[in-house]
Coordinates of C-alpha atoms and ligand atoms in Angstrom, one line a residue:
M18 CA 75.1 143.3 100.0
K19 CA 73.7 144.5 103.2
N20 CA 72.4 142.5 106.4
G21 CA 75.8 143.7 107.8
H22 CA 77.2 140.1 106.5
K23 CA 80.9 139.9 105.9
I24 CA 81.1 139.8 101.9
Y25 CA 83.7 137.4 100.5
D26 CA 85.3 137.3 97.0
A27 CA 84.2 134.3 95.9
I28 CA 81.9 131.8 97.8
I29 CA 82.9 128.2 96.2
V30 CA 79.8 125.3 96.5
G31 CA 81.4 122.0 96.6
G32 CA 84.6 120.6 98.3
G33 CA 85.3 117.9 95.9
H34 CA 88.8 118.1 94.6
N35 CA 87.8 120.8 91.9
G36 CA 86.3 123.4 94.5
L37 CA 89.4 123.0 96.6
V38 CA 91.7 123.6 93.5
A39 CA 89.8 126.6 92.7
A40 CA 89.7 128.1 96.3
S41 CA 93.5 127.3 96.7
Y42 CA 94.3 129.4 93.4
L43 CA 92.0 132.4 94.6
A44 CA 93.1 132.2 98.1
K45 CA 96.9 132.3 96.6
A46 CA 96.0 135.5 94.4
G47 CA 94.7 137.3 97.9
K48 CA 91.0 136.6 97.4
Q49 CA 88.6 136.3 100.4
V50 CA 86.8 132.7 99.4
L51 CA 84.4 130.6 101.5
L52 CA 84.2 126.6 100.7
L53 CA 80.7 125.6 101.5
E54 CA 80.5 121.7 101.5
S55 CA 77.5 119.1 102.1
H56 CA 79.2 116.7 103.7
E57 CA 81.4 116.5 107.2
E58 CA 84.2 115.0 104.6
L59 CA 86.0 116.6 101.7
G60 CA 87.1 115.3 98.5
G61 CA 83.4 113.8 96.5
A62 CA 84.8 111.4 94.5
T63 CA 88.4 111.7 95.4
T64 CA 87.7 110.2 98.7
S65 CA 89.9 107.6 100.3
V66 CA 88.0 105.7 103.3
R67 CA 88.6 102.3 105.4
P68 CA 85.6 100.5 104.2
F69 CA 85.8 97.4 106.3
P70 CA 86.2 98.4 110.3
D71 CA 88.5 95.2 111.0
Y72 CA 91.2 95.7 108.7
D73 CA 93.9 98.9 108.5
A74 CA 93.2 99.3 105.0
R75 CA 92.3 102.7 103.1
L76 CA 90.6 102.4 99.9
S77 CA 90.4 105.1 96.9
R78 CA 86.3 104.8 97.7
Y79 CA 85.5 106.2 94.2
S80 CA 87.8 107.1 91.5
Y81 CA 91.5 105.6 91.5
L82 CA 93.7 106.3 88.8
V83 CA 95.1 109.6 88.0
S84 CA 96.0 111.1 84.4
L85 CA 94.6 114.7 84.0
L86 CA 95.8 116.2 86.3
P87 CA 98.0 118.9 85.1
D88 CA 101.7 119.0 86.7
Q89 CA 101.3 122.8 86.2
I90 CA 98.2 122.5 89.2
V91 CA 100.3 120.5 91.4
T92 CA 103.4 122.8 91.1
D93 CA 101.4 125.9 91.1
L94 CA 99.9 125.0 94.4
G95 CA 102.9 123.8 95.9
L96 CA 101.2 120.1 96.3
H97 CA 103.1 116.8 97.9
F98 CA 101.4 114.6 96.2
R99 CA 102.8 111.5 93.9
T100 CA 101.3 109.6 91.0
L101 CA 103.7 106.5 90.6
S102 CA 103.7 104.5 87.0
R103 CA 102.8 101.1 86.6
A104 CA 104.6 98.6 84.6
V105 CA 102.0 97.1 82.8
S106 CA 99.1 98.5 80.9
S107 CA 96.8 95.9 80.7
Y108 CA 95.8 92.1 81.1
T109 CA 92.9 90.8 79.0
P110 CA 92.6 87.4 79.5
Y111 CA 91.0 84.9 76.7
H112 CA 90.0 81.7 76.4
R113 CA 90.5 80.5 72.6
E114 CA 90.9 77.3 70.9
G115 CA 90.8 75.2 73.7
R116 CA 93.6 77.3 75.8
D117 CA 93.7 80.2 78.9
D118 CA 95.8 83.0 77.5
G119 CA 95.8 86.7 77.9
L120 CA 96.6 89.6 76.1
L121 CA 99.7 91.8 78.2
I122 CA 100.3 95.2 77.3
A123 CA 103.8 96.7 78.9
T124 CA 103.4 100.4 79.4
S125 CA 106.6 101.0 77.3
W126 CA 106.0 98.6 74.4
D127 CA 108.3 95.5 74.8
E128 CA 108.8 92.3 73.1
Q129 CA 106.9 90.5 75.6
T130 CA 103.9 92.5 74.6
A131 CA 104.9 92.3 70.7
S132 CA 105.0 88.3 71.7
S133 CA 101.2 88.1 73.2
F134 CA 99.8 90.0 70.1
R135 CA 101.6 87.6 68.2
R136 CA 99.8 84.8 69.9
L137 CA 96.7 86.1 70.3
T138 CA 96.6 87.3 66.1
G139 CA 99.0 84.8 64.6
T140 CA 100.9 87.9 62.9
D141 CA 102.3 91.4 63.9
R142 CA 99.8 93.7 61.7
E143 CA 97.7 93.8 64.9
S144 CA 100.9 94.9 67.2
R145 CA 101.8 97.2 64.7
A146 CA 98.4 98.7 64.2
W147 CA 98.1 99.5 67.8
Q148 CA 101.6 101.3 68.4
E149 CA 100.7 103.2 65.2
F150 CA 97.3 104.1 66.4
Y151 CA 98.5 105.1 70.1
G152 CA 102.0 106.9 68.5
E153 CA 99.8 108.9 66.5
I154 CA 97.4 110.0 69.7
A155 CA 100.4 110.6 71.8
E156 CA 101.5 113.3 69.3
L157 CA 98.3 114.3 69.8
A158 CA 97.9 114.6 73.6
K159 CA 101.4 116.6 73.9
R160 CA 100.4 119.0 71.7
L161 CA 96.5 119.3 73.2
A162 CA 97.4 118.8 76.6
P163 CA 99.1 122.8 77.5
S164 CA 96.2 124.3 75.9
M165 CA 93.7 122.9 78.9
L166 CA 94.4 125.3 81.3
K167 CA 94.3 128.4 78.5
P168 CA 91.4 130.0 77.4
L169 CA 88.9 128.0 75.0
Q170 CA 89.6 128.3 71.5
S171 CA 87.2 128.0 68.5
A172 CA 87.5 124.0 67.0
S173 CA 89.2 125.6 63.8
K174 CA 91.9 128.0 65.1
L175 CA 92.8 124.6 67.8
K176 CA 92.7 122.2 65.1
S177 CA 94.9 124.2 63.0
E178 CA 97.5 125.1 66.1
L179 CA 97.9 121.2 66.7
G180 CA 98.6 120.8 62.8
L181 CA 97.8 117.2 63.1
P182 CA 94.6 117.5 60.6
E183 CA 94.2 113.7 59.9
I184 CA 94.4 112.7 63.7
W185 CA 92.1 115.4 64.3
H186 CA 89.6 114.1 61.8
N187 CA 89.7 110.2 63.5
L188 CA 89.1 111.3 67.1
M189 CA 86.7 114.5 66.8
D190 CA 84.7 113.9 63.9
V191 CA 84.4 110.5 63.1
P192 CA 82.8 108.1 65.3
I193 CA 84.9 106.4 67.4
G194 CA 83.9 102.8 66.8
E195 CA 84.3 103.1 62.9
V196 CA 87.6 104.3 63.8
I197 CA 88.5 101.3 65.8
R198 CA 86.6 98.9 63.5
D199 CA 89.1 100.6 60.4
R200 CA 92.1 100.3 62.5
F201 CA 92.3 97.0 64.3
S202 CA 90.5 93.7 63.2
D203 CA 90.3 91.5 66.2
D204 CA 87.5 91.9 68.5
L205 CA 89.5 91.2 72.0
V206 CA 91.9 94.2 70.6
R207 CA 89.3 96.5 69.5
G208 CA 87.6 96.0 72.5
V209 CA 90.8 96.9 74.8
V210 CA 91.2 100.4 73.0
L211 CA 87.2 100.9 73.1
T212 CA 87.3 100.6 76.8
D213 CA 88.6 104.3 77.5
A214 CA 85.7 105.7 75.4
L215 CA 82.9 104.2 77.1
I216 CA 84.2 104.7 81.2
G217 CA 81.4 106.4 83.0
T218 CA 79.6 107.0 79.3
F219 CA 76.7 104.5 78.4
V220 CA 76.6 104.8 74.8
S221 CA 77.3 102.5 71.7
A222 CA 81.0 102.7 70.3
N223 CA 79.1 104.8 67.4
D224 CA 77.8 107.5 69.2
I225 CA 80.2 110.5 69.2
Q226 CA 79.7 111.1 72.6
A227 CA 82.2 108.1 73.0
N228 CA 84.8 109.9 71.4
R229 CA 84.6 112.5 73.6
C230 CA 85.5 110.1 76.7
F231 CA 88.3 108.4 74.4
L232 CA 90.0 112.0 74.1
Y233 CA 89.9 112.9 77.8
H234 CA 91.3 109.2 78.4
L235 CA 93.8 109.3 76.3
I236 CA 95.6 113.2 76.4
G237 CA 96.1 113.5 80.0
N238 CA 99.2 115.6 81.5
G239 CA 100.2 114.9 77.5
T240 CA 100.7 111.5 77.7
G241 CA 97.6 109.8 78.8
Q242 CA 99.0 107.4 81.0
W243 CA 97.4 106.3 84.1
R244 CA 99.2 106.2 87.3
V245 CA 98.7 105.3 90.5
P246 CA 98.0 108.0 93.0
Q247 CA 100.8 107.3 96.2
G248 CA 98.7 106.8 99.6
G249 CA 95.6 106.6 97.8
M250 CA 92.7 109.6 96.0
G251 CA 92.9 111.0 99.6
A252 CA 96.0 111.9 99.3
L253 CA 95.4 114.6 96.6
V254 CA 92.6 116.0 98.8
K255 CA 94.6 115.8 102.2
E256 CA 97.1 117.7 100.4
L257 CA 94.6 120.4 98.7
L258 CA 92.6 120.8 102.1
R259 CA 96.0 121.5 103.4
V260 CA 97.4 124.0 101.0
A261 CA 94.1 125.8 100.7
T262 CA 93.5 126.1 104.6
S263 CA 97.4 127.7 104.5
N264 CA 96.4 130.3 102.1
G265 CA 92.9 131.6 104.4
V266 CA 90.1 129.6 102.5
E267 CA 87.3 129.5 104.8
I268 CA 85.8 126.1 105.3
K269 CA 82.2 124.9 106.1
R270 CA 81.9 121.7 106.4
R271 CA 78.1 120.1 106.9
S272 CA 77.1 123.1 104.8
K273 CA 74.8 122.2 102.1
V274 CA 73.6 125.4 99.6
T275 CA 69.9 124.8 99.6
A276 CA 69.2 128.5 98.3
L277 CA 70.9 130.9 95.4
E278 CA 70.0 134.3 94.8
S279 CA 71.9 136.7 92.6
G280 CA 71.8 140.1 91.7
P281 CA 73.8 142.7 90.4
A282 CA 76.5 143.3 93.2
G283 CA 77.0 139.5 93.2
V284 CA 75.4 136.1 94.9
R285 CA 73.7 135.2 98.4
V286 CA 73.5 131.7 99.2
T287 CA 71.5 129.9 102.2
T288 CA 72.8 126.7 103.3
E289 CA 70.0 123.8 104.6
S290 CA 70.8 125.1 108.5
G291 CA 70.0 128.4 107.3
D292 CA 73.0 130.3 107.6
A293 CA 73.5 132.6 104.3
Y294 CA 77.0 134.0 102.9
V295 CA 77.3 136.8 100.7
A296 CA 80.0 137.2 97.8
R297 CA 80.9 139.0 94.9
D298 CA 81.4 135.8 92.5
L299 CA 80.1 132.2 93.1
L300 CA 82.0 128.9 91.7
F301 CA 79.7 126.4 91.8
A302 CA 81.5 123.0 91.9
A303 CA 79.1 120.6 92.2
A304 CA 76.8 118.7 89.4
P305 CA 75.7 122.0 87.2
Q306 CA 72.4 119.7 87.1
H307 CA 72.1 121.3 91.1
L308 CA 73.1 124.5 90.2
A309 CA 70.2 124.7 87.9
R310 CA 67.9 123.5 90.2
L311 CA 68.8 125.9 92.7
R312 CA 68.7 129.1 90.0
G313 CA 65.2 127.8 89.2
R314 CA 66.1 126.9 85.4
Q315 CA 65.4 124.1 83.2
V316 CA 68.1 120.9 84.1
A317 CA 69.6 120.2 80.8
N318 CA 69.7 116.8 79.5
S319 CA 72.5 114.5 80.5
L320 CA 73.8 110.6 80.1
E321 CA 73.1 108.5 83.6
G322 CA 75.9 107.0 85.2
S323 CA 76.6 103.5 84.4
Q324 CA 79.2 101.8 86.4
L325 CA 79.4 99.4 89.3
K326 CA 82.3 100.5 91.6
I327 CA 83.6 97.2 93.7
N328 CA 86.1 97.6 96.1
M329 CA 87.7 94.6 97.7
L330 CA 90.2 93.1 100.3
L331 CA 92.2 90.3 99.7
T332 CA 94.1 88.1 101.9
R333 CA 96.5 87.3 98.6
L334 CA 95.8 87.5 94.7
P335 CA 94.2 85.1 93.0
R336 CA 95.8 82.5 90.7
L337 CA 95.2 82.9 86.8
K338 CA 93.5 79.9 84.9
S339 CA 96.0 81.1 82.1
G340 CA 99.3 80.8 84.5
I341 CA 100.0 84.3 84.4
P342 CA 101.5 85.5 87.6
P343 CA 98.7 87.3 89.3
E344 CA 101.3 90.7 90.1
L345 CA 102.0 90.8 86.5
A346 CA 97.9 90.1 85.4
F347 CA 97.0 92.9 87.7
G348 CA 99.6 95.1 87.7
G349 CA 97.7 97.8 84.8
T350 CA 94.0 97.3 84.0
F351 CA 92.4 93.7 83.9
H352 CA 89.9 93.4 81.2
V353 CA 87.1 91.0 81.3
N354 CA 84.2 90.4 78.7
E355 CA 85.3 93.8 77.0
N356 CA 85.8 92.3 73.7
Y357 CA 84.3 95.3 70.9
S358 CA 81.6 92.6 70.1
Q359 CA 80.6 92.1 73.9
L360 CA 80.9 95.6 74.3
E361 CA 78.2 96.7 72.0
D362 CA 76.4 93.6 73.1
A363 CA 76.3 94.8 76.3
Y364 CA 74.9 98.4 75.4
T365 CA 72.2 97.3 73.6
R366 CA 71.1 94.5 76.1
A367 CA 71.4 97.3 79.0
V368 CA 69.1 99.6 76.8
G369 CA 66.8 96.6 76.6
G370 CA 66.6 97.0 80.5
S371 CA 68.8 93.9 81.7
I372 CA 72.2 93.9 83.8
P373 CA 74.6 92.7 80.8
Q374 CA 75.2 89.4 81.2
P375 CA 78.3 88.4 80.6
L376 CA 78.9 91.6 82.2
P377 CA 82.0 93.9 81.3
L378 CA 84.1 95.0 83.6
E379 CA 87.8 96.0 84.7
I380 CA 90.0 95.5 87.7
Y381 CA 93.5 97.3 89.2
C382 CA 95.3 96.0 91.9
H383 CA 96.3 99.3 94.0
T384 CA 98.8 97.5 96.9
L385 CA 100.6 96.0 93.5
T386 CA 102.2 99.5 92.5
D387 CA 101.8 101.6 96.3
P388 CA 101.2 99.2 99.2
S389 CA 101.2 102.5 101.6
I390 CA 97.5 102.2 101.4
L391 CA 97.4 99.1 104.0
S392 CA 99.3 99.1 107.5
G393 CA 102.5 97.2 107.7
N394 CA 100.9 94.2 109.2
L395 CA 98.2 93.8 106.2
I396 CA 101.6 94.2 104.0
E397 CA 103.5 91.6 105.8
R398 CA 100.5 89.2 105.3
G399 CA 100.4 89.8 101.8
F400 CA 97.2 91.4 102.0
H401 CA 95.9 93.4 98.6
T402 CA 93.0 96.0 97.3
L403 CA 90.9 95.3 94.2
T404 CA 89.3 98.0 92.4
L405 CA 86.3 97.2 90.0
F406 CA 85.0 99.2 87.6
G407 CA 82.0 97.2 85.7
L408 CA 80.3 98.9 82.4
H409 CA 77.2 99.3 81.2
T410 CA 74.6 99.1 84.7
P411 CA 72.6 102.4 84.1
A412 CA 71.2 104.1 87.1
K413 CA 67.7 103.0 85.2
L414 CA 68.3 99.4 85.4
F415 CA 68.5 99.6 89.5
D416 CA 65.8 102.2 90.5
K417 CA 62.8 99.5 90.7
D418 CA 64.6 97.6 93.4
P419 CA 67.9 99.0 93.7
Q420 CA 68.9 96.5 96.5
Q421 CA 67.6 93.2 94.9
V422 CA 69.4 94.5 91.3
K423 CA 72.5 95.3 93.1
A424 CA 72.6 92.0 94.3
V425 CA 72.4 90.5 90.9
A426 CA 74.8 92.9 89.1
Q427 CA 77.1 91.9 92.4
Q428 CA 77.1 88.4 91.4
L429 CA 77.1 88.8 87.7
A430 CA 80.3 90.8 88.1
I431 CA 81.7 88.1 90.1
D432 CA 80.8 85.5 88.0
S433 CA 82.7 87.1 85.0
L434 CA 85.7 87.6 87.1
N435 CA 85.6 84.1 88.1
Q436 CA 85.5 82.6 84.6
Y437 CA 89.1 83.6 84.2
L438 CA 90.2 82.7 88.2
L439 CA 91.5 79.4 89.0
D440 CA 90.7 80.6 92.8
P441 CA 87.5 81.9 92.7
I442 CA 87.3 85.7 94.1
E443 CA 85.0 84.6 97.1
S444 CA 88.3 81.8 98.8
V445 CA 90.8 85.0 98.4
L446 CA 88.2 88.2 100.2
A447 CA 89.3 88.9 103.4
P448 CA 86.7 87.9 106.0
C449 CA 85.1 90.1 108.7
S450 CA 84.0 89.8 111.5
D451 CA 80.1 90.4 110.9
G452 CA 80.7 87.2 108.9
S453 CA 80.3 89.3 105.8
L454 CA 83.4 89.5 103.2
A455 CA 85.5 92.6 102.3
M456 CA 83.5 93.4 99.2
E457 CA 81.8 97.0 98.8
V458 CA 79.9 97.7 96.1
K459 CA 78.5 100.9 94.9
S460 CA 75.7 101.4 92.0
P461 CA 74.9 104.5 90.3
L462 CA 72.1 105.6 92.6
D463 CA 74.5 105.0 95.2
L464 CA 76.6 107.3 94.0
E465 CA 73.9 109.7 94.0
A466 CA 73.0 109.5 97.1
D467 CA 76.4 109.6 98.9
I468 CA 78.0 112.5 96.5
A469 CA 75.2 113.8 94.6
L470 CA 76.5 112.7 91.5
P471 CA 73.3 112.9 89.3
R472 CA 71.8 109.5 88.6
G473 CA 75.4 108.8 89.3
N474 CA 77.0 110.2 86.6
I475 CA 81.1 110.3 87.0
F476 CA 81.7 113.4 85.1
H477 CA 78.5 115.2 86.8
A478 CA 77.3 115.8 83.4
D479 CA 78.0 114.7 79.6
L480 CA 81.6 115.6 78.4
D481 CA 82.3 117.9 75.8
F482 CA 85.4 118.5 73.1
P483 CA 87.5 120.9 74.7
F484 CA 87.1 123.7 72.2
L485 CA 84.1 126.0 71.7
N486 CA 81.4 124.6 70.0
K487 CA 81.0 127.1 67.0
D488 CA 83.8 128.6 65.0
V489 CA 82.8 131.9 67.4
E490 CA 84.3 135.8 66.6
E491 CA 87.6 136.7 68.1
T492 CA 85.9 138.7 71.1
D493 CA 87.6 140.6 73.7
Q494 CA 86.0 138.1 75.9
Q495 CA 87.9 135.0 76.4
L496 CA 86.2 132.0 77.8
W497 CA 87.6 129.7 80.0
G498 CA 84.5 127.0 80.1
G499 CA 82.6 127.9 83.4
E500 CA 80.9 130.7 82.2
T501 CA 76.8 131.0 82.5
D502 CA 75.0 133.3 81.4
D503 CA 75.3 135.0 84.9
P504 CA 78.1 137.4 85.3
H505 CA 78.9 136.0 88.5
I506 CA 78.0 132.6 88.8
Y507 CA 81.1 130.3 87.1
L508 CA 81.3 126.2 86.5
A509 CA 84.0 125.3 88.8
G510 CA 83.2 121.5 88.9
A511 CA 83.4 118.0 86.6
G512 CA 80.3 119.2 84.7
A513 CA 82.6 122.6 83.2
R514 CA 83.6 122.1 79.3
R515 CA 87.0 120.6 79.7
G516 CA 86.2 118.8 83.1
G517 CA 85.4 115.8 84.0
G518 CA 87.7 113.0 85.8
V519 CA 90.4 113.9 88.3
S520 CA 91.9 116.9 86.7
G521 CA 91.4 120.3 88.8
I522 CA 90.9 121.7 85.6
A523 CA 87.5 123.0 85.8
G524 CA 88.6 124.3 89.0
H525 CA 91.6 126.2 87.9
N526 CA 89.7 127.4 84.8
A527 CA 86.9 128.9 86.9
A528 CA 89.3 130.5 88.9
M529 CA 91.5 131.9 86.1
A530 CA 88.2 133.4 84.7
L531 CA 87.1 135.0 87.8
L532 CA 90.8 136.6 88.5
A533 CA 90.7 137.8 84.7
K534 CA 87.6 140.0 85.8
G535 CA 90.3 141.5 88.2
Ligands
FAD11 C1 83.5 105.2 91.1 C2 83.7 106.5 90.2 C3 85.2 106.1 89.8 C4 85.9 107.2 89.1 N1 87.3 106.6 88.4 C5 87.9 107.9 88.1 C6 89.3 107.5 88.2 O1 90.4 106.7 88.2 N2 90.1 108.8 87.1 C7 89.5 109.8 87.1 O2 90.3 110.7 86.6 N3 88.4 110.5 87.7 C8 87.5 109.2 87.7 N4 86.2 109.3 88.3 C9 85.6 110.4 87.9 C10 86.1 111.7 89.1 O3 86.4 111.0 90.1 C11 85.0 112.8 88.8 O4 84.8 113.1 87.7 C12 85.6 114.2 89.7 O5 86.2 113.7 91.0 C13 84.5 114.8 90.1 O6 85.2 116.0 90.9 P1 84.7 117.6 91.2 O7 85.5 118.1 92.1 O8 84.1 118.6 90.2 O9 83.3 117.1 92.1 P2 82.7 115.9 93.1 O10 83.8 115.0 93.3 O11 81.7 115.4 92.3 O12 82.7 117.2 94.5 C14 81.7 117.9 94.5 C15 80.9 118.3 95.7 O13 80.3 119.0 95.8 C16 79.6 118.7 96.9 N5 77.9 119.4 96.9 C17 77.3 118.8 96.2 N6 76.1 119.3 96.0 C18 76.1 120.4 97.2 C19 75.9 121.9 97.6 N7 74.4 121.8 97.0 N8 76.2 122.4 98.9 C20 77.6 122.1 98.7 N9 78.0 121.1 98.4 C21 77.5 120.0 97.4 C22 79.8 117.1 97.4 O14 79.1 116.9 98.2 C23 81.0 117.0 96.9 O15 81.6 116.8 97.5 C24 85.2 108.7 89.1 C25 84.3 108.7 89.0 C26 83.5 107.9 90.2 C27 82.4 108.1 91.1

């Protein structure tokens, strides 16, 4: 490259957690790395913010739980970042035969969980089915997880290496909805299982895309356990930034890449402000749709984002109609209107152009596991945070009148939640000095505007299975999942194969692909 520019070994576009992971691995290996981020703030979908200025509470604004981040990345990079286990896996309130109760599932199976299943279904059949099903998946997770940080394999090779053909068949070949209907008989239990297939994925239970979402929700780090990021999601970004800069990564904020050229010798990018940078290779850690546009290529079709994210600060936890202590109910994932049939109905309704009613959603309370995101004063006063994730609210429903539809969706979320609360949620939201209540709502369109997620897709693009599509012949070239048709350009963000979620896997793998070139 000419023009007297410094030539970097690699330019990373996008300072989300994957971009920072990629940059850190490369810099640790001695590479000259420049990272360009559009915004002043790094982290993309992994930021913590103080959304309510009256209160010293730093909430994970977008992503909120961690499962997929391999311990190996934390160790390799020397990150001082911990995740904490939740004692409760989930609670699903229900009203049946005139009675308010709930299905409480502990993180480690116990008698309380068994009796909760018995009260719901009248027998032990469903709890046996649960243990068998998740026991099988746990075995697959243990064997599959280590492959995520290695070069990709063909489906047949990976399948034979894992040695669990029936479980493989159930998770990769048969639509997950069919598997769930076959293995479980209670609509509520089926729904609790199904939610993992639908988070951030706007499809029916019978679409194989749901299997991909399901798989990534259950194999994280070999356990599939969803854990609480200590200090909030922003704590991960803070650590990644420390490691990246201490290893010499140059970071330029407010540097949105608006042009990209590539030639035999490398790449040249230009930012919105007109600054140009050159490098041998480019790791693109923002959405692949943006890369396609920059390269003048056709943008591949992808599902649109379909979730409503609501962040709340409470003066205290609300009591529940079922009488369960709120500390237990909100200690894990709290499912509302997520029966299997409700989820399918909600999908059909949203396809038909309406925000689902009742709205399926799930909630979790960060501060029950980790109060450190609140000031001492708020902890003393008994404040808590709640994170609400509403399903099947696709971007297209918001296009016509974004603010009005958001207000409708917000009200439907409140109504859904209040069905099961003794204290309506509005009565426990912290009051703000401008007269509002401490509730922040993000639609898929907001996610696109705020952090450039295409149509609000939380995984950037459709998830892929963690193996090569076709049985490719063994070649000398190992593929890591971020390769493009340009030998100097790699995908390093959630849109790479095996990316998606807070994992750092895409960043790691793109860095490995580049280092393998020498
Ligand atoms: C509401 C919500 C809840 C979620 N919940 C969870 C969860 O609990 N657990 C979980 O594992 N996952 C969750 N996810 C998904 C997960 O957060 C993302 O998949 C992941 O964080 C993506 O990380 P990334 O680094 O690949 O990309 P991003 O975080 O999207 O970062 C990309 C960065 O690139 C920057 N950028 C974009 N274009 C340019 C450009 N042209 N030039 C320079 N910079 C650019 C952006 O500003 C951004 O900072 C959630 C996501 C959302 C939105």
